[in-house]
PDB file of C-alpha atoms in Angstrom:
ATOM      1  CA  GLN A   1      -0.064  -0.044   0.181  1.00 45.00           C
ATOM      2  CA  TYR A   2       2.959   2.143   0.398  1.00 43.00           C
ATOM      3  CA  ARG A   3       4.441   1.359  -3.482  1.00 46.00           C
ATOM      4  CA  GLY A   4       4.973   4.606  -5.041  1.00 46.00           C
ATOM      5  CA  LYS A   5       4.094   6.738  -2.104  1.00 45.00           C
ATOM      6  CA  THR A   6       6.757   9.033  -0.839  1.00 45.00           C
ATOM      7  CA  ASP A   7       7.280  11.063   2.535  1.00 46.00           C
ATOM      8  CA  ASP A   8       9.911  13.802   2.481  1.00 45.00           C
ATOM      9  CA  ARG A   9       9.385  13.987   6.361  1.00 44.00           C
ATOM     10  CA  CYS A  10      11.541  11.157   7.137  1.00 44.00           C
ATOM     11  CA  SER A  11      14.216   8.775   4.980  1.00 44.00           C
ATOM     12  CA  ARG A  12      12.838   5.699   3.644  1.00 46.00           C
ATOM     13  CA  PRO A  13      14.902   2.531   4.262  1.00 47.00           C
ATOM     14  CA  LYS A  14      17.608   0.953   1.674  1.00 46.00           C
ATOM     15  CA  HIS A  15      19.271  -1.997   1.152  1.00 43.00           C
ATOM     16  CA  SER A  16      21.924  -0.931   3.485  1.00 44.00           C
ATOM     17  CA  ASP A  17      19.683  -0.269   6.041  1.00 45.00           C
ATOM     18  CA  PHE A  18      18.944  -4.134   6.477  1.00 42.00           C
ATOM     19  CA  ALA A  19      21.229  -6.870   7.446  1.00 45.00           C
ATOM     20  CA  GLY A  20      23.718  -8.720   4.860  1.00 46.00           C
ATOM     21  CA  GLY A  21      22.299  -5.490   2.182  1.00 46.00           C
ATOM     22  CA  LYS A  22      19.037  -7.365   1.189  1.00 46.00           C
ATOM     23  CA  PRO A  23      15.875  -7.553   3.057  1.00 47.00           C
ATOM     24  CA  ASN A  24      14.730 -10.425   5.138  1.00 46.00           C
ATOM     25  CA  SER A  25      12.393 -12.330   3.125  1.00 45.00           C
ATOM     26  CA  THR A  26      11.605 -14.689   5.694  1.00 47.00           C
ATOM     27  CA  ILE A  27       9.346 -12.293   7.509  1.00 46.00           C
ATOM     28  CA  THR A  28       5.572 -12.161   6.213  1.00 51.00           C
ATOM     29  CA  GLY A  29       2.424 -10.150   7.584  1.00 54.00           C
ATOM     30  CA  THR A  30       1.431  -6.570   6.841  1.00 55.00           C
ATOM     31  CA  VAL A  31       3.866  -4.184   6.130  1.00 48.00           C
ATOM     32  CA  SER A  32       3.353  -2.643   9.677  1.00 49.00           C
ATOM     33  CA  GLN A  33       4.329  -6.396  11.063  1.00 56.00           C
ATOM     34  CA  ARG A  34       7.337  -6.941   8.735  1.00 53.00           C
ATOM     35  CA  VAL A  35       8.828  -3.355   9.506  1.00 44.00           C
ATOM     36  CA  LEU A  36       8.034  -4.148  13.555  1.00 52.00           C
ATOM     37  CA  ALA A  37       8.950  -7.610  13.060  1.00 54.00           C
ATOM     38  CA  ILE A  38      13.151  -6.579  11.658  1.00 47.00           C
ATOM     39  CA  ARG A  39      13.285  -3.597  13.845  1.00 50.00           C
ATOM     40  CA  ASN A  40      13.197  -5.291  16.652  1.00 54.00           C
ATOM     41  CA  ALA A  41      15.534  -7.872  15.428  1.00 52.00           C
ATOM     42  CA  GLY A  42      17.608  -5.233  15.033  1.00 50.00           C
ATOM     43  CA  GLU A  43      17.730  -5.180  11.524  1.00 45.00           C
ATOM     44  CA  ILE A  44      17.079  -1.703  10.977  1.00 45.00           C
ATOM     45  CA  ARG A  45      18.897   1.355  12.464  1.00 45.00           C
ATOM     46  CA  PRO A  46      16.474   3.403  14.403  1.00 45.00           C
ATOM     47  CA  ARG A  47      17.062   6.576  11.789  1.00 44.00           C
ATOM     48  CA  GLY A  48      13.837   8.968  12.272  1.00 45.00           C
ATOM     49  CA  GLU A  49      12.717   7.967  15.693  1.00 45.00           C
ATOM     50  CA  ASP A  50      10.567  11.502  15.954  1.00 47.00           C
ATOM     51  CA  CYS A  51       9.442  11.086  12.083  1.00 46.00           C
ATOM     52  CA  PRO A  52       5.417  10.666  12.745  1.00 44.00           C
ATOM     53  CA  ALA A  53       4.786   8.758   9.269  1.00 41.00           C
ATOM     54  CA  ARG A  54       7.667   6.615  10.580  1.00 41.00           C
ATOM     55  CA  GLN A  55       5.767   5.995  13.840  1.00 45.00           C
ATOM     56  CA  ALA A  56       2.448   5.652  12.654  1.00 42.00           C
ATOM     57  CA  MET A  57       3.202   2.699  10.937  1.00 38.00           C
ATOM     58  CA  LEU A  58       4.014   0.895  14.008  1.00 41.00           C
ATOM     59  CA  PRO A  59       1.572  -0.611  15.729  1.00 43.00           C
ATOM     60  CA  ASP A  60       1.955   0.859  19.571  1.00 43.00           C
ATOM     61  CA  ALA A  61       2.659   4.068  17.975  1.00 38.00           C
ATOM     62  CA  ARG A  62       0.323   5.814  20.067  1.00 39.00           C
ATOM     63  CA  GLN A  63       2.229   4.405  22.935  1.00 41.00           C
ATOM     64  CA  ARG A  64       5.129   5.645  22.374  1.00 38.00           C
ATOM     65  CA  PRO A  65       6.789   8.509  24.144  1.00 40.00           C
ATOM     66  CA  MET A  66       7.049  11.452  22.673  1.00 40.00           C
ATOM     67  CA  SER A  67      10.405  13.027  21.022  1.00 38.00           C
ATOM     68  CA  ALA A  68      13.048  14.411  22.568  1.00 39.00           C
ATOM     69  CA  THR A  69      12.741  16.825  19.862  1.00 39.00           C
ATOM     70  CA  ALA A  70       9.290  17.659  19.907  1.00 40.00           C
ATOM     71  CA  ARG A  71       8.334  20.900  20.083  1.00 42.00           C
ATOM     72  CA  PRO A  72       8.306  22.206  23.902  1.00 43.00           C
ATOM     73  CA  GLY A  73       5.232  23.701  25.369  1.00 39.00           C
ATOM     74  CA  ARG A  74       3.296  22.442  22.419  1.00 29.00           C
ATOM     75  CA  SER A  75       1.084  19.787  24.719  1.00 31.00           C
ATOM     76  CA  THR A  76       0.968  22.577  27.105  1.00 34.00           C
ATOM     77  CA  ALA A  77      -0.487  24.986  25.447  1.00 34.00           C
ATOM     78  CA  THR A  78      -2.930  22.632  23.292  1.00 59.00           C
ATOM     79  CA  GLN A  79      -4.235  22.021  27.174  1.00 81.00           C
ATOM     80  CA  THR A  80      -4.803  25.862  27.758  1.00 82.00           C
ATOM     81  CA  ARG A  81      -6.758  26.483  24.858  1.00 84.00           C
ATOM     82  CA  SER A  82      -8.788  23.628  25.595  1.00 88.00           C
ATOM     83  CA  ARG A  83      -9.655  25.049  28.937  1.00 90.00           C
ATOM     84  CA  ALA A  84     -10.320  27.898  27.987  1.00 92.00           C
ATOM     85  CA  THR A  85     -12.584  26.762  25.230  1.00 93.00           C
ATOM     86  CA  VAL A  86     -14.837  24.047  27.201  1.00 93.00           C
ATOM     87  CA  GLN A  87     -15.164  27.463  30.323  1.00 94.00           C
ATOM     88  CA  ARG A  88     -15.998  29.557  27.077  1.00 95.00           C
ATOM     89  CA  ILE A  89     -18.614  26.529  26.299  1.00 96.00           C
ATOM     90  CA  ILE A  90     -19.849  26.546  29.908  1.00 95.00           C
ATOM     91  CA  ASP A  91     -19.942  30.461  30.275  1.00 95.00           C
ATOM     92  CA  SER A  92     -21.867  30.500  27.301  1.00 96.00           C
ATOM     93  CA  THR A  93     -24.416  27.639  28.417  1.00 95.00           C
ATOM     94  CA  ILE A  94     -24.697  29.391  31.860  1.00 94.00           C
ATOM     95  CA  ALA A  95     -25.877  32.517  30.519  1.00 94.00           C
ATOM     96  CA  LEU A  96     -28.131  31.485  27.787  1.00 95.00           C
ATOM     97  CA  THR A  97     -30.211  29.562  30.400  1.00 92.00           C
ATOM     98  CA  ILE A  98     -30.756  32.187  32.967  1.00 91.00           C
ATOM     99  CA  GLU A  99     -31.964  34.633  29.422  1.00 92.00           C
ATOM    100  CA  LYS A 100     -34.089  31.578  28.145  1.00 90.00           C
ATOM    101  CA  GLY A 101     -34.410  28.729  30.556  1.00 87.00           C
ATOM    102  CA  ALA A 102     -32.676  25.384  30.531  1.00 86.00           C
ATOM    103  CA  GLU A 103     -35.511  23.780  27.818  1.00 88.00           C
ATOM    104  CA  THR A 104     -35.026  26.069  24.780  1.00 91.00           C
ATOM    105  CA  VAL A 105     -31.286  26.173  24.983  1.00 94.00           C
ATOM    106  CA  THR A 106     -29.901  24.632  21.888  1.00 95.00           C
ATOM    107  CA  MET A 107     -26.372  23.141  20.586  1.00 96.00           C
ATOM    108  CA  THR A 108     -26.068  25.749  18.333  1.00 96.00           C
ATOM    109  CA  GLU A 109     -26.927  29.061  20.033  1.00 97.00           C
ATOM    110  CA  ILE A 110     -24.428  28.127  22.382  1.00 97.00           C
ATOM    111  CA  ALA A 111     -21.671  27.191  19.829  1.00 96.00           C
ATOM    112  CA  GLN A 112     -22.980  31.285  18.178  1.00 96.00           C
ATOM    113  CA  ARG A 113     -22.623  32.756  21.491  1.00 96.00           C
ATOM    114  CA  ALA A 114     -18.982  31.066  22.330  1.00 96.00           C
ATOM    115  CA  ASP A 115     -17.859  32.320  19.258  1.00 95.00           C
ATOM    116  CA  ILE A 116     -16.690  28.876  18.005  1.00 95.00           C
ATOM    117  CA  VAL A 117     -17.643  26.354  15.213  1.00 95.00           C
ATOM    118  CA  ILE A 118     -20.367  24.111  16.359  1.00 95.00           C
ATOM    119  CA  GLY A 119     -18.131  21.153  15.981  1.00 94.00           C
ATOM    120  CA  ALA A 120     -16.075  22.360  18.699  1.00 92.00           C
ATOM    121  CA  VAL A 121     -18.745  22.012  21.141  1.00 95.00           C
ATOM    122  CA  TYR A 122     -19.281  18.766  20.192  1.00 94.00           C
ATOM    123  CA  ARG A 123     -15.630  18.021  20.258  1.00 93.00           C
ATOM    124  CA  TYR A 124     -15.733  18.359  23.898  1.00 94.00           C
ATOM    125  CA  PHE A 125     -19.247  17.635  24.976  1.00 95.00           C
ATOM    126  CA  GLU A 126     -21.573  14.793  23.576  1.00 94.00           C
ATOM    127  CA  ASP A 127     -24.813  16.797  23.815  1.00 94.00           C
ATOM    128  CA  LYS A 128     -26.392  19.718  26.655  1.00 94.00           C
ATOM    129  CA  SER A 129     -26.462  17.516  29.160  1.00 94.00           C
ATOM    130  CA  ALA A 130     -22.945  17.025  29.311  1.00 95.00           C
ATOM    131  CA  ILE A 131     -22.200  20.545  29.627  1.00 96.00           C
ATOM    132  CA  ASN A 132     -24.933  20.637  32.133  1.00 95.00           C
ATOM    133  CA  ARG A 133     -23.086  18.194  34.333  1.00 95.00           C
ATOM    134  CA  ALA A 134     -19.583  20.254  33.534  1.00 95.00           C
ATOM    135  CA  ILE A 135     -21.593  23.394  35.099  1.00 95.00           C
ATOM    136  CA  LEU A 136     -22.958  21.184  37.857  1.00 95.00           C
ATOM    137  CA  GLN A 137     -19.561  19.838  38.850  1.00 96.00           C
ATOM    138  CA  GLN A 138     -17.989  23.211  39.114  1.00 94.00           C
ATOM    139  CA  HIS A 139     -20.872  24.036  41.146  1.00 94.00           C
ATOM    140  CA  ASN A 140     -20.697  21.518  43.520  1.00 95.00           C
ATOM    141  CA  SER A 141     -16.891  22.362  43.909  1.00 95.00           C
ATOM    142  CA  TYR A 142     -17.444  25.810  44.535  1.00 94.00           C
ATOM    143  CA  MET A 143     -20.402  24.544  47.158  1.00 95.00           C
ATOM    144  CA  GLU A 144     -17.960  22.330  48.377  1.00 96.00           C
ATOM    145  CA  GLU A 145     -14.687  25.039  48.985  1.00 96.00           C
ATOM    146  CA  ARG A 146     -17.624  27.693  50.719  1.00 95.00           C
ATOM    147  CA  ILE A 147     -18.912  24.991  53.082  1.00 96.00           C
ATOM    148  CA  GLN A 148     -15.366  24.506  54.212  1.00 94.00           C
ATOM    149  CA  ARG A 149     -14.790  28.059  55.014  1.00 95.00           C
ATOM    150  CA  HIS A 150     -17.325  27.838  57.665  1.00 95.00           C
ATOM    151  CA  LEU A 151     -15.414  25.032  59.303  1.00 94.00           C
ATOM    152  CA  ALA A 152     -12.744  26.852  60.145  1.00 92.00           C
ATOM    153  CA  ASN A 153     -11.625  27.596  64.285  1.00 91.00           C
ATOM    154  CA  ILE A 154     -14.523  25.761  65.579  1.00 96.00           C
ATOM    155  CA  ALA A 155     -14.451  25.741  69.473  1.00 95.00           C
ATOM    156  CA  ASP A 156     -17.157  23.725  70.688  1.00 96.00           C
ATOM    157  CA  ALA A 157     -20.915  22.364  69.950  1.00 97.00           C
ATOM    158  CA  ASP A 158     -22.424  25.656  70.484  1.00 97.00           C
ATOM    159  CA  ALA A 159     -19.559  27.370  67.211  1.00 97.00           C
ATOM    160  CA  PHE A 160     -20.455  24.002  65.011  1.00 97.00           C
ATOM    161  CA  ILE A 161     -23.700  24.696  65.170  1.00 97.00           C
ATOM    162  CA  HIS A 162     -23.613  28.158  64.503  1.00 97.00           C
ATOM    163  CA  ALA A 163     -21.508  27.491  61.726  1.00 97.00           C
ATOM    164  CA  MET A 164     -24.127  25.174  60.291  1.00 97.00           C
ATOM    165  CA  LEU A 165     -27.150  27.627  60.622  1.00 97.00           C
ATOM    166  CA  SER A 166     -24.162  30.183  58.813  1.00 97.00           C
ATOM    167  CA  ILE A 167     -24.263  27.591  55.904  1.00 97.00           C
ATOM    168  CA  TYR A 168     -28.076  27.615  55.967  1.00 96.00           C
ATOM    169  CA  GLN A 169     -27.871  31.695  55.321  1.00 95.00           C
ATOM    170  CA  MET A 170     -25.527  31.549  52.934  1.00 95.00           C
ATOM    171  CA  TYR A 171     -27.673  28.876  50.177  1.00 93.00           C
ATOM    172  CA  ASP A 172     -30.457  31.464  50.538  1.00 89.00           C
ATOM    173  CA  GLU A 173     -28.318  34.605  50.128  1.00 90.00           C
ATOM    174  CA  LEU A 174     -26.527  32.292  47.060  1.00 89.00           C
ATOM    175  CA  ARG A 175     -30.140  31.430  45.662  1.00 86.00           C
ATOM    176  CA  SER A 176     -31.069  35.538  45.831  1.00 83.00           C
ATOM    177  CA  ARG A 177     -28.019  36.514  44.747  1.00 86.00           C
ATOM    178  CA  GLU A 178     -26.992  34.293  41.777  1.00 85.00           C
ATOM    179  CA  PRO A 179     -29.462  33.762  39.002  1.00 83.00           C
ATOM    180  CA  MET A 180     -27.984  30.500  38.113  1.00 85.00           C
ATOM    181  CA  PHE A 181     -28.736  29.048  41.274  1.00 84.00           C
ATOM    182  CA  GLY A 182     -31.779  28.578  40.417  1.00 80.00           C
ATOM    183  CA  SER A 183     -32.188  27.636  37.361  1.00 84.00           C
ATOM    184  CA  LEU A 184     -29.072  24.608  38.277  1.00 87.00           C
ATOM    185  CA  TRP A 185     -31.746  23.663  40.489  1.00 84.00           C
ATOM    186  CA  SER A 186     -34.782  23.205  37.936  1.00 82.00           C
ATOM    187  CA  ILE A 187     -31.876  21.646  35.370  1.00 88.00           C
ATOM    188  CA  VAL A 188     -30.883  18.949  38.136  1.00 91.00           C
ATOM    189  CA  GLN A 189     -34.584  17.623  39.056  1.00 85.00           C
ATOM    190  CA  GLY A 190     -35.187  17.280  35.475  1.00 84.00           C
ATOM    191  CA  ASP A 191     -32.233  14.917  34.859  1.00 90.00           C
ATOM    192  CA  SER A 192     -31.931  11.614  37.358  1.00 92.00           C
ATOM    193  CA  ASN A 193     -28.091  11.329  36.197  1.00 93.00           C
ATOM    194  CA  LEU A 194     -27.617  14.798  37.835  1.00 94.00           C
ATOM    195  CA  GLN A 195     -29.713  14.017  40.684  1.00 94.00           C
ATOM    196  CA  THR A 196     -27.286  11.404  41.201  1.00 95.00           C
ATOM    197  CA  LEU A 197     -24.217  13.601  41.145  1.00 95.00           C
ATOM    198  CA  GLU A 198     -25.593  16.323  43.589  1.00 95.00           C
ATOM    199  CA  ALA A 199     -26.536  13.744  45.980  1.00 95.00           C
ATOM    200  CA  GLN A 200     -22.613  12.643  45.702  1.00 96.00           C
ATOM    201  CA  ALA A 201     -21.706  15.942  46.594  1.00 96.00           C
ATOM    202  CA  THR A 202     -24.114  16.239  49.457  1.00 96.00           C
ATOM    203  CA  LEU A 203     -22.528  13.595  51.034  1.00 97.00           C
ATOM    204  CA  THR A 204     -18.941  14.533  50.589  1.00 97.00           C
ATOM    205  CA  ASN A 205     -19.871  17.746  52.182  1.00 97.00           C
ATOM    206  CA  ALA A 206     -21.485  15.578  54.685  1.00 97.00           C
ATOM    207  CA  ALA A 207     -18.312  13.495  55.655  1.00 97.00           C
ATOM    208  CA  HIS A 208     -16.194  16.975  55.944  1.00 96.00           C
ATOM    209  CA  LEU A 209     -18.695  18.711  58.457  1.00 97.00           C
ATOM    210  CA  LEU A 210     -18.668  15.311  60.450  1.00 97.00           C
ATOM    211  CA  VAL A 211     -14.919  15.279  60.956  1.00 96.00           C
ATOM    212  CA  GLU A 212     -15.770  18.355  62.709  1.00 97.00           C
ATOM    213  CA  ALA A 213     -18.883  17.575  64.372  1.00 97.00           C
ATOM    214  CA  ARG A 214     -17.101  14.155  65.838  1.00 96.00           C
ATOM    215  CA  LYS A 215     -14.608  17.187  67.976  1.00 96.00           C
ATOM    216  CA  HIS A 216     -17.704  18.790  69.714  1.00 96.00           C
ATOM    217  CA  PHE A 217     -19.986  15.808  69.624  1.00 97.00           C
ATOM    218  CA  PRO A 218     -17.736  13.221  70.980  1.00 95.00           C
ATOM    219  CA  SER A 219     -20.533  10.608  72.850  1.00 94.00           C
ATOM    220  CA  ALA A 220     -22.796  11.015  70.005  1.00 95.00           C
ATOM    221  CA  ASP A 221     -23.552   7.733  67.374  1.00 94.00           C
ATOM    222  CA  ASP A 222     -21.232   8.698  64.128  1.00 95.00           C
ATOM    223  CA  ASP A 223     -24.449   7.176  61.686  1.00 96.00           C
ATOM    224  CA  ALA A 224     -26.589   9.837  64.239  1.00 96.00           C
ATOM    225  CA  LEU A 225     -24.120  12.532  63.415  1.00 96.00           C
ATOM    226  CA  MET A 226     -23.738  12.027  59.692  1.00 97.00           C
ATOM    227  CA  ALA A 227     -27.665  11.743  59.565  1.00 97.00           C
ATOM    228  CA  SER A 228     -27.893  15.344  61.234  1.00 97.00           C
ATOM    229  CA  CYS A 229     -25.045  16.756  58.589  1.00 97.00           C
ATOM    230  CA  VAL A 230     -26.570  15.642  55.629  1.00 97.00           C
ATOM    231  CA  PHE A 231     -30.345  16.328  56.848  1.00 97.00           C
ATOM    232  CA  ALA A 232     -28.456  20.253  57.378  1.00 97.00           C
ATOM    233  CA  LEU A 233     -27.252  20.273  53.872  1.00 96.00           C
ATOM    234  CA  GLN A 234     -30.492  18.852  51.981  1.00 95.00           C
ATOM    235  CA  LEU A 235     -32.500  21.601  54.258  1.00 95.00           C
ATOM    236  CA  SER A 236     -30.345  24.260  53.749  1.00 95.00           C
ATOM    237  CA  ALA A 237     -30.432  23.825  49.391  1.00 92.00           C
ATOM    238  CA  THR A 238     -33.734  22.658  49.123  1.00 90.00           C
ATOM    239  CA  ALA A 239     -35.262  25.466  51.538  1.00 90.00           C
ATOM    240  CA  SER A 240     -33.060  28.223  49.822  1.00 85.00           C
ATOM    241  CA  HIS A 241     -35.179  27.525  46.942  1.00 84.00           C
ATOM    242  CA  LEU A 242     -38.715  26.824  48.097  1.00 85.00           C
ATOM    243  CA  ASN A 243     -38.234  30.544  50.308  1.00 83.00           C
ATOM    244  CA  ARG A 244     -38.087  32.227  46.962  1.00 81.00           C
ATOM    245  CA  THR A 245     -41.516  30.612  45.886  1.00 84.00           C
ATOM    246  CA  MET A 246     -43.194  32.034  49.070  1.00 89.00           C
ATOM    247  CA  PRO A 247     -44.762  35.484  50.013  1.00 92.00           C
ATOM    248  CA  LYS A 248     -41.967  37.449  52.153  1.00 89.00           C
ATOM    249  CA  ALA A 249     -43.259  37.428  55.986  1.00 93.00           C
ATOM    250  CA  LEU A 250     -44.213  33.222  55.221  1.00 93.00           C
ATOM    251  CA  ALA A 251     -40.473  32.682  53.414  1.00 90.00           C
ATOM    252  CA  GLN A 252     -39.141  34.769  56.749  1.00 92.00           C
ATOM    253  CA  GLN A 253     -40.759  32.674  59.250  1.00 94.00           C
ATOM    254  CA  MET A 254     -39.619  29.613  57.492  1.00 93.00           C
ATOM    255  CA  SER A 255     -36.451  30.690  57.147  1.00 94.00           C
ATOM    256  CA  ARG A 256     -36.376  30.284  61.178  1.00 95.00           C
ATOM    257  CA  THR A 257     -38.137  27.741  61.242  1.00 96.00           C
ATOM    258  CA  HIS A 258     -35.792  25.434  59.266  1.00 96.00           C
ATOM    259  CA  GLN A 259     -32.747  26.876  61.196  1.00 97.00           C
ATOM    260  CA  GLN A 260     -34.191  25.928  64.286  1.00 97.00           C
ATOM    261  CA  ALA A 261     -35.024  22.561  63.175  1.00 97.00           C
ATOM    262  CA  ILE A 262     -31.180  22.389  62.092  1.00 97.00           C
ATOM    263  CA  ALA A 263     -30.089  23.428  65.649  1.00 97.00           C
ATOM    264  CA  ASN A 264     -32.758  21.015  67.542  1.00 97.00           C
ATOM    265  CA  ALA A 265     -31.193  18.324  65.511  1.00 96.00           C
ATOM    266  CA  LEU A 266     -27.711  18.904  66.343  1.00 96.00           C
ATOM    267  CA  ASN A 267     -28.474  20.086  70.298  1.00 96.00           C
ATOM    268  CA  ARG A 268     -30.265  16.304  70.852  1.00 95.00           C
ATOM    269  CA  LEU A 269     -26.681  14.660  70.188  1.00 94.00           C
ATOM    270  CA  ARG A 270     -24.519  16.716  72.767  1.00 91.00           C
TER     271      ARG A 270
END
């Protein structure tokens, strides 16, 4: 299949490249198999190691390390551009979701808003659900960091309970301040896979809370502590959305009731 074809990027083997000045006719198989077998036998000098055409002829080409003569920094630069493109796609999806709702946003609109061709979107994301998953993962990472900040410098059980109430208030404030917070809630409720991802994030955050709670509730059972931590997080997340749909006076009373429920659940573990 290579007869009559040349490649200026590397030199083709000559008769002098073979043992005895002529090819080894006892080796059979495909072109790739013959070249590899002869090479492994030491009958071809390893010329053009960094040649893409020659590497492509070898069955293990994808497993071979990058040549030392490859241009430095190229792989890192490509990764940086890829990350920037992915983030542009995510940011564009968030903006469109806030503007017109998650259900009506299309991949074409996302590409147009991100100022890239539609093929570039599909290069990184199979469909819109995959983009929503990336958005949720970023959101979960952000919330995990925020929750851990509330766990700093806790001295006793009272301070831990205060921190849990502060986390409740944080969810409520974010829901009021961040439009995507509410949109993301709607997206998750309509996708069972995202619901599973959200549940996993809740358990991860509850595990962080449990580590701190053990220090201040030494006589409490681990299962009871974990249940209280999950309860506090789930109530904080759910109530932040429910309160926005209620009349202001009722929402304020509900908020006080929710926070009292969190405090009561933890006080019982003293």
